[in-house]
XYZ file of N, CA and C in Angstrom:
576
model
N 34.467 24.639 49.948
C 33.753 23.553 50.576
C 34.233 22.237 49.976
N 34.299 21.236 51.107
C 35.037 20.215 50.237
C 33.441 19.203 50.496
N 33.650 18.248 49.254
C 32.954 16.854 49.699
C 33.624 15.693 50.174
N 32.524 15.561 51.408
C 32.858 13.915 51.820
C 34.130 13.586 50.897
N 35.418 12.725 51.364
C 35.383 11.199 50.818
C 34.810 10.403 49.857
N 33.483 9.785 50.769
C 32.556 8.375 50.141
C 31.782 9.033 49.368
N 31.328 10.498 49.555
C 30.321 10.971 48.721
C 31.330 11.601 46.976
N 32.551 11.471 47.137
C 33.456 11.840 46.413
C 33.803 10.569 45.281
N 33.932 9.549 46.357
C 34.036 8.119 45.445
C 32.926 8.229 44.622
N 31.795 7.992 45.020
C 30.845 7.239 44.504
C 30.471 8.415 43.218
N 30.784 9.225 43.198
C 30.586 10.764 42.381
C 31.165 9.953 40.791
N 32.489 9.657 41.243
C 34.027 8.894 40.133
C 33.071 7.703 40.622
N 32.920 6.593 40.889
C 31.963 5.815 40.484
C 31.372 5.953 39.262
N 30.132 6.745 39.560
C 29.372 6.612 38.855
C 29.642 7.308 37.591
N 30.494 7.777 37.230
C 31.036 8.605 36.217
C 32.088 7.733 35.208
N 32.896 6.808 36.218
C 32.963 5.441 35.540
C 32.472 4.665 34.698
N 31.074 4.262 35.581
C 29.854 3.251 35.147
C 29.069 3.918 33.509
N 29.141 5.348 33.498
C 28.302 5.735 33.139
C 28.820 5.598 31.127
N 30.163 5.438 31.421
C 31.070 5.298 30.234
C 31.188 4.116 29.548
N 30.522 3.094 30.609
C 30.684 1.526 29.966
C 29.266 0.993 29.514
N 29.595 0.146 28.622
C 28.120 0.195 27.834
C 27.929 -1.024 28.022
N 26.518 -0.915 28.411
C 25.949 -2.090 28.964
C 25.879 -3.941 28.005
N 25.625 -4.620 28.584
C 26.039 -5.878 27.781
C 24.343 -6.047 27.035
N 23.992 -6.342 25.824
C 22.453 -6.421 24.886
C 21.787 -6.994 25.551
N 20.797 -7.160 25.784
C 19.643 -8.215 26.318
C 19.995 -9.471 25.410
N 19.346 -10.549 26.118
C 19.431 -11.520 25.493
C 18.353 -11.609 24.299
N 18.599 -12.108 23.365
C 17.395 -12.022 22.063
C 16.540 -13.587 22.477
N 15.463 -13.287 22.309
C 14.366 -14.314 22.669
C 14.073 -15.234 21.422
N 14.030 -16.708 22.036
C 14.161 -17.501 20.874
C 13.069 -17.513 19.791
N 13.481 -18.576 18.506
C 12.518 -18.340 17.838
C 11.189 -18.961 17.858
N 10.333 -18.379 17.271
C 9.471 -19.471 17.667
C 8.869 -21.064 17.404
N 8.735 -21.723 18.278
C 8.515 -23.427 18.305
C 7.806 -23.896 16.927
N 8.199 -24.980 16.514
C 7.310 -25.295 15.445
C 7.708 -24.489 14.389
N 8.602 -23.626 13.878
C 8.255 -22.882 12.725
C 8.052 -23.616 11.575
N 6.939 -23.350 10.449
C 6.482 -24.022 9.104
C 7.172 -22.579 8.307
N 8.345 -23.319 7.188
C 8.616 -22.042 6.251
C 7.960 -21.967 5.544
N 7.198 -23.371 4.587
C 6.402 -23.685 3.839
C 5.284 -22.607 3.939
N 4.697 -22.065 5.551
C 3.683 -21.434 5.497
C 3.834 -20.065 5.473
N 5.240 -19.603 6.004
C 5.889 -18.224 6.349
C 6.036 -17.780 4.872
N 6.510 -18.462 3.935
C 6.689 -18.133 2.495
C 5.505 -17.480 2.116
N 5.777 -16.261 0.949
C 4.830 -15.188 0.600
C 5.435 -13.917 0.740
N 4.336 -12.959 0.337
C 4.134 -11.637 0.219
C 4.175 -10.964 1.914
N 4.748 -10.328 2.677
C 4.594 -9.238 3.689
C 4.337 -8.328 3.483
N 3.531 -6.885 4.256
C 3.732 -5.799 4.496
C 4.703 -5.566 5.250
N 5.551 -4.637 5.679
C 6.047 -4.433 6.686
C 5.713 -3.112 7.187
N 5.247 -3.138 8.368
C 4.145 -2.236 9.086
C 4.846 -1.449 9.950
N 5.835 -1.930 10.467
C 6.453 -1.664 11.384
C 8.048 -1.851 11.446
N 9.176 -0.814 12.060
C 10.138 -0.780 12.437
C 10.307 -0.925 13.764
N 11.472 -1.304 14.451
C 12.022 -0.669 16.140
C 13.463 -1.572 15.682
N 14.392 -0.496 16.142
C 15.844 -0.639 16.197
C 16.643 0.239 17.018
N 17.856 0.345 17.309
C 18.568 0.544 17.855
C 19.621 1.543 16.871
N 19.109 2.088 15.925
C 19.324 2.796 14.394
C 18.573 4.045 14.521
N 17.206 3.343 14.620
C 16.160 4.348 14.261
C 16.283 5.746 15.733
N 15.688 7.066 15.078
C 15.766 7.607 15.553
C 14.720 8.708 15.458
N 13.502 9.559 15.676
C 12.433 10.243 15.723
C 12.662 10.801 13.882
N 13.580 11.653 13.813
C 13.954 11.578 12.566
C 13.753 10.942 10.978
N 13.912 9.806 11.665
C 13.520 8.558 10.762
C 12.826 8.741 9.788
N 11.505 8.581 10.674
C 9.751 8.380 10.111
C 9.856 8.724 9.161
N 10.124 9.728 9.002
C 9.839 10.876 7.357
C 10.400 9.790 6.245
N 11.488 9.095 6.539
C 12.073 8.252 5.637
C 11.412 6.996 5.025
N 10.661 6.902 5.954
C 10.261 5.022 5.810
C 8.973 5.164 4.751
N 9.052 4.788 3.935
C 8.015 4.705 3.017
C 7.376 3.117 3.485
N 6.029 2.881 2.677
C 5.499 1.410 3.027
C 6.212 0.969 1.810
N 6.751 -1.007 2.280
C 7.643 -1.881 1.462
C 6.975 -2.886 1.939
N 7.233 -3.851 0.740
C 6.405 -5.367 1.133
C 8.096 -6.064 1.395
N 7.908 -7.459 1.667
C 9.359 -8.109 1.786
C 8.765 -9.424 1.310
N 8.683 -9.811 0.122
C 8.751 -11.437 -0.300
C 9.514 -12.497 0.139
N 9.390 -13.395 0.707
C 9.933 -14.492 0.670
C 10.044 -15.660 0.865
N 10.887 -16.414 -0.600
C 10.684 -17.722 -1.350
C 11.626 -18.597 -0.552
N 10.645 -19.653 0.043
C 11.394 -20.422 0.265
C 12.184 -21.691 -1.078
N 13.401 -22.133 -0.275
C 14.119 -23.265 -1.395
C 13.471 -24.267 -0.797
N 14.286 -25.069 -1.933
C 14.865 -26.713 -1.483
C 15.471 -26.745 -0.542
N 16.075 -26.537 -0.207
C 17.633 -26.489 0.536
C 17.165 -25.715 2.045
N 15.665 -25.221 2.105
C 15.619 -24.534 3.377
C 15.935 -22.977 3.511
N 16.493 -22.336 2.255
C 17.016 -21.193 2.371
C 15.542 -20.126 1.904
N 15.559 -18.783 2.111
C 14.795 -17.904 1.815
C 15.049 -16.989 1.189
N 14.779 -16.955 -0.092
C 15.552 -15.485 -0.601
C 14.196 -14.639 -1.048
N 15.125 -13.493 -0.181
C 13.704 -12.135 0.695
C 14.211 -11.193 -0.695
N 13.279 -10.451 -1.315
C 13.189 -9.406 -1.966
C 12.354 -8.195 -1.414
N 13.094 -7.116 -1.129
C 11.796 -6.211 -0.694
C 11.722 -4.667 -1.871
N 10.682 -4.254 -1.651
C 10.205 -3.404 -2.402
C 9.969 -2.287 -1.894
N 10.118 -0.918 -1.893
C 9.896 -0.069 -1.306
C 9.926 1.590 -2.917
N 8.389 2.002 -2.161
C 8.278 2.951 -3.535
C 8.428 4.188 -2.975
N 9.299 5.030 -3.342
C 9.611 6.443 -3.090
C 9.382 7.212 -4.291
N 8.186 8.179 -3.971
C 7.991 9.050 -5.170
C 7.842 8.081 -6.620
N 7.927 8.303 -7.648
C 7.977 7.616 -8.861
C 8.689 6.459 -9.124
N 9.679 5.849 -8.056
C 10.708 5.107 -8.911
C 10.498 4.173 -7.020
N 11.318 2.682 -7.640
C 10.785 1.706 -6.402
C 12.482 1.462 -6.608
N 12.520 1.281 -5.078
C 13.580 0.702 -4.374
C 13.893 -0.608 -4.306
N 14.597 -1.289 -4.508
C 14.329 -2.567 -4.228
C 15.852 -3.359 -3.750
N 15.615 -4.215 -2.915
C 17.247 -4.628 -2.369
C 16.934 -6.304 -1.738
N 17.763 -7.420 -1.718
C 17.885 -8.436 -1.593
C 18.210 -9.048 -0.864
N 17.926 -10.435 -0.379
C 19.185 -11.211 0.658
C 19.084 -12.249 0.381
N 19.562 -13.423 1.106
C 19.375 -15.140 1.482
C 19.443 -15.335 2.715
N 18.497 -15.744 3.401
C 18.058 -16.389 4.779
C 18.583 -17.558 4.793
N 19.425 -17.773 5.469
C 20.151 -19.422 5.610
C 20.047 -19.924 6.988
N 19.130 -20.977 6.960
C 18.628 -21.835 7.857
C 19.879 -22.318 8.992
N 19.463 -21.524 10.339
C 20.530 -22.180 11.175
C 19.673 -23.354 11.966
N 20.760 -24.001 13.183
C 20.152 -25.075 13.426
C 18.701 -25.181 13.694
N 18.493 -24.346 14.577
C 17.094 -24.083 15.093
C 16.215 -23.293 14.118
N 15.002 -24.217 13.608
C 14.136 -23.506 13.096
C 13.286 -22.423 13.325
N 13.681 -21.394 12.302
C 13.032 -20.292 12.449
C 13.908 -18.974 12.422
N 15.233 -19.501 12.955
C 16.640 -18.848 13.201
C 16.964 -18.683 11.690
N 18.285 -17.888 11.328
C 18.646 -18.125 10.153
C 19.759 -16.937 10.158
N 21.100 -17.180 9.640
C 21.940 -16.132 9.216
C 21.905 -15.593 7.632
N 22.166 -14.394 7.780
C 21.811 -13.204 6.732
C 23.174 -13.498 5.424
N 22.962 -13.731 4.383
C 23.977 -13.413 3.293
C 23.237 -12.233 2.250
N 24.211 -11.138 2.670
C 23.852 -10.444 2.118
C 24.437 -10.278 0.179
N 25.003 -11.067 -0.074
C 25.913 -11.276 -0.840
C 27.274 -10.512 -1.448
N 28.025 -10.091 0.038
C 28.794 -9.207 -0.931
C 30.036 -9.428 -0.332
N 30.248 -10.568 -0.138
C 31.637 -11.594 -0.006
C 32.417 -11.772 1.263
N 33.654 -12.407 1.656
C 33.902 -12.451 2.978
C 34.595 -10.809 3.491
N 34.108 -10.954 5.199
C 34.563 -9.805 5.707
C 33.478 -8.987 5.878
N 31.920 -9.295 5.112
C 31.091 -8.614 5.655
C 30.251 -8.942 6.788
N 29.518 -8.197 7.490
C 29.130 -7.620 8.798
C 27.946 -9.120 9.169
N 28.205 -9.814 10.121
C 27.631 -10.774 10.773
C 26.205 -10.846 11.269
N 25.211 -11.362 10.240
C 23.505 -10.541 10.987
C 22.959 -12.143 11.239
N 22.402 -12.162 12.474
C 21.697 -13.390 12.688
C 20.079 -12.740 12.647
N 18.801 -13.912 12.093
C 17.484 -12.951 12.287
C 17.033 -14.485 12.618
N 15.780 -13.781 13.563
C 14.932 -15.479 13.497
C 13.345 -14.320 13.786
N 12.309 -15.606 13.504
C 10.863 -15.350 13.295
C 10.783 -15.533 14.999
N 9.908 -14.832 16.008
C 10.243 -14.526 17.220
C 8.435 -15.283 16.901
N 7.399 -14.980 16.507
C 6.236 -14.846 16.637
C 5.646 -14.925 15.053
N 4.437 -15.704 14.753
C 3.736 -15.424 13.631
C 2.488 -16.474 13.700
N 1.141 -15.554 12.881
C 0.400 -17.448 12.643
C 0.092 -17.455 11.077
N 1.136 -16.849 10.626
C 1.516 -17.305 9.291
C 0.321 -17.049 8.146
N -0.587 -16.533 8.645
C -1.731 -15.995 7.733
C -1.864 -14.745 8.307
N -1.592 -13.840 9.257
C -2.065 -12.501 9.328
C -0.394 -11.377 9.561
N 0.083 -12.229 10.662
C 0.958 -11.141 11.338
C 2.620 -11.871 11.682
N 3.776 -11.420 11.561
C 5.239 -11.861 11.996
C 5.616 -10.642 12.758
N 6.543 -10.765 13.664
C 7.292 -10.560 14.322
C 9.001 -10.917 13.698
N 9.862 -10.670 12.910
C 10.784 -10.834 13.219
C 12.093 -10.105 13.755
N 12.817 -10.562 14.311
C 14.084 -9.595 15.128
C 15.471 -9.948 14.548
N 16.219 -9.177 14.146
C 17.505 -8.935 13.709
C 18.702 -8.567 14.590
N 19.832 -9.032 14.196
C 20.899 -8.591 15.043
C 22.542 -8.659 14.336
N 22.772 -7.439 13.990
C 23.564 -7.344 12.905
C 25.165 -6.756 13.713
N 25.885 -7.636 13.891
C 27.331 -7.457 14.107
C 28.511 -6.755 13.540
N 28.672 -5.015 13.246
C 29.969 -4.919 12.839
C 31.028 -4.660 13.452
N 32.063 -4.033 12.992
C 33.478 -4.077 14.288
C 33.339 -3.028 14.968
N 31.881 -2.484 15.315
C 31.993 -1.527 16.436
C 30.656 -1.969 17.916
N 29.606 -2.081 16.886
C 28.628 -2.394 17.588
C 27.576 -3.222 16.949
N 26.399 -3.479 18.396
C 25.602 -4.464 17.360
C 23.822 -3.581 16.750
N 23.852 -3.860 15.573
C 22.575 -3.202 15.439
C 21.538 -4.373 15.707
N 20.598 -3.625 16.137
C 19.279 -4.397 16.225
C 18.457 -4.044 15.638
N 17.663 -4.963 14.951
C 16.116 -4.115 14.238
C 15.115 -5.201 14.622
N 13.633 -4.647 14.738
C 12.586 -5.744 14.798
C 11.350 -5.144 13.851
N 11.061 -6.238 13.372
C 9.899 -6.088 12.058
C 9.077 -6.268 12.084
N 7.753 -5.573 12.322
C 6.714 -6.134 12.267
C 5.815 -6.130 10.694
N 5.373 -7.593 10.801
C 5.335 -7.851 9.496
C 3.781 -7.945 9.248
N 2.865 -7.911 8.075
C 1.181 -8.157 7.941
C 1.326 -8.678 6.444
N 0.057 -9.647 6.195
C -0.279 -10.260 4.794
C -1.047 -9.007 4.476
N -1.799 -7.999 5.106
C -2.403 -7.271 4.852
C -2.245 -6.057 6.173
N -3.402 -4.467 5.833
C -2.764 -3.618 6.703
C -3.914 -3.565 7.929
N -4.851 -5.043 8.189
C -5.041 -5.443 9.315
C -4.753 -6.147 10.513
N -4.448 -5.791 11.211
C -3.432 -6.716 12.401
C -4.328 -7.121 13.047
N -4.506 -8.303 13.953
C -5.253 -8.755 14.732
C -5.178 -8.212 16.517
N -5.812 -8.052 16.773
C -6.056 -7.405 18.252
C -4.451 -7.892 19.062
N -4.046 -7.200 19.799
C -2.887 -7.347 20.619
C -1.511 -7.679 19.521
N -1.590 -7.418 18.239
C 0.009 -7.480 17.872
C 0.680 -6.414 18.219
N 0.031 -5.055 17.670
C 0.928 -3.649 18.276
C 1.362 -3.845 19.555
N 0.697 -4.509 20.485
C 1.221 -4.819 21.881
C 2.487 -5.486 22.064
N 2.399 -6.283 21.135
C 3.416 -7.442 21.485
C 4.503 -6.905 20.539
N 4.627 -6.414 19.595
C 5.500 -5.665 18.917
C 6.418 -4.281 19.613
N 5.390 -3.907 20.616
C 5.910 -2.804 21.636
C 6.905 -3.961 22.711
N 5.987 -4.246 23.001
C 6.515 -5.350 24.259
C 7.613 -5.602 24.056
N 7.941 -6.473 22.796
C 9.456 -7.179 22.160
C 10.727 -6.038 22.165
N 10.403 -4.630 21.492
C 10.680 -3.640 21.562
C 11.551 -3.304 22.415
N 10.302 -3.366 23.815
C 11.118 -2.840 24.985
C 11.356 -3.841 25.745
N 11.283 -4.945 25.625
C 12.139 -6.199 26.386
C 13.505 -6.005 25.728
N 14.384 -5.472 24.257
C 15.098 -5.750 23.695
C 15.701 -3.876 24.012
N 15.404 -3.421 25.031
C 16.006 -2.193 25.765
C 15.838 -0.885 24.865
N 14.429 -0.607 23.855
C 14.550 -0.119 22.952
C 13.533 0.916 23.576
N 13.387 1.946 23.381
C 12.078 3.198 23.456
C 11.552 3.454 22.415
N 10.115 4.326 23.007
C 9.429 4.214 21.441
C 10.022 5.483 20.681
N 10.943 6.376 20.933
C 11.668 6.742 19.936
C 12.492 6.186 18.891
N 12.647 4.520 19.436
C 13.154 3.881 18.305
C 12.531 3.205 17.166
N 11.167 3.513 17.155
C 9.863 2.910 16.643
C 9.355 3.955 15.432
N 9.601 3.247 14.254
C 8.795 4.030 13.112
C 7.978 2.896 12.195
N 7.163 4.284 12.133
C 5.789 2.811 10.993
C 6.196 4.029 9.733
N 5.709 3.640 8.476
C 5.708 3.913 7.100
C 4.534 5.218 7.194
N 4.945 5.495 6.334
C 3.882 7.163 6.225
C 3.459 6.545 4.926
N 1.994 6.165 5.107
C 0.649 5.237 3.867
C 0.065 6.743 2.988
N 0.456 8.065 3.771
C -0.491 8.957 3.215
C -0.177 8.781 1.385
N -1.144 8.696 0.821
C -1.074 8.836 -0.814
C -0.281 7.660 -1.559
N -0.335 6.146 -0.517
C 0.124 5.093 -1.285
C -0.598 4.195 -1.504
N -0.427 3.851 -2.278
C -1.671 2.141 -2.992
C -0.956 0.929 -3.056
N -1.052 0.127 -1.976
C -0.611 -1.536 -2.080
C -0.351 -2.120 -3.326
N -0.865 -1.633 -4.376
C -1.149 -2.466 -5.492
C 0.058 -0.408 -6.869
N 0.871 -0.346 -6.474
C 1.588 0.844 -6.572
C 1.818 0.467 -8.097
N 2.326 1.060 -9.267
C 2.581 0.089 -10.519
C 3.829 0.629 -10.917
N 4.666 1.119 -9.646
C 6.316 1.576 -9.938
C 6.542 0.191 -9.273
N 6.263 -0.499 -8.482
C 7.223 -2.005 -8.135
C 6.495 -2.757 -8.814
């Protein structure tokens, strides 16, 4: 039995299409007004969604706070903390203020030739809850991550929403979504 022709094309069509990878969503700006002065401090980070993550994950993500001091100069240098079993994790950066406030490129400090990450604050009111989104460039593809951030492990009505929302405006499923496993941890931990 043969097929159609057109029903033959469109077969190799779509078998074509199916090989080329689509172009990222656009990342949504940051938000208006940002005060670093007020963003500066202690985070929880409550929440993951990336383009990384994978069901798998979860088991991994312990709860981590992410500090960060603002400069003089406008810059932020983020420390985060993360306690696994007896001994705390801990790893670094510098937030460097791009034009638009709120925006900022990533130095991770480990010299030229490394991997290109732009992040900006998408959402926050700077006393309860952040939103920020990441977008990290290496010579294959781009990773994305989005953070949802708390001064504490109460969120105010509709952030999980809007944290989903951002999520999947940024072409992500909730298989790409992991929160921290809290079972048997104390905020106040005395390994970090």
């Amino acid at each position: 039995m043969r097929l159609p022709c057109g029903l033959w094309l469109w077969l190799s069509l779509l078998k074509v299409l199916q090989g080329q990878t689509p172009s990222p969503p656009t990342l949504p700006p940051p938000m208006q007004s940002f005060q670093g002065n007020q963003f500066q401090g202690e985070w929880f980070v409550l929440g993951l969604a990336g383009n990384s993550f994978r069901p798998e994950h979860r088991a991994l993500l312990n709860p981590f706070t992410a500090t960060f001091e603002l400069s003089d100069d406008g810059r932020f240098e983020v420390w985060n903390a993360m306690t696994r079993g007896q001994h705390c994790d801990t790893w670094s950066y510098v937030l460097i203020p791009a034009a638009q406030p709120g925006q900022f490129t990533v130095d991770h400090g480990v010299g030229p030739g490394a991997d290109r990450e732009e992040t900006r604050v998408v959402n926050s009111d700077y006393t309860q809850f952040a939103l920020m989104l990441s977008r990290r460039h290496t010579s294959k593809l781009a990773i994305l991550r989005i953070s949802l951030l708390s001064r504490n492990w109460l969120l105010p009505p509709g952030t999980l929403d809007q944290f989903f929302c951002l999520s999947r405006a940024q072409g992500l499923s909730d298989d790409n979504i992991v929160f921290p496993d809290v079972t048997d941890w104390s905020p106040h931990a005395s390994v970090c």
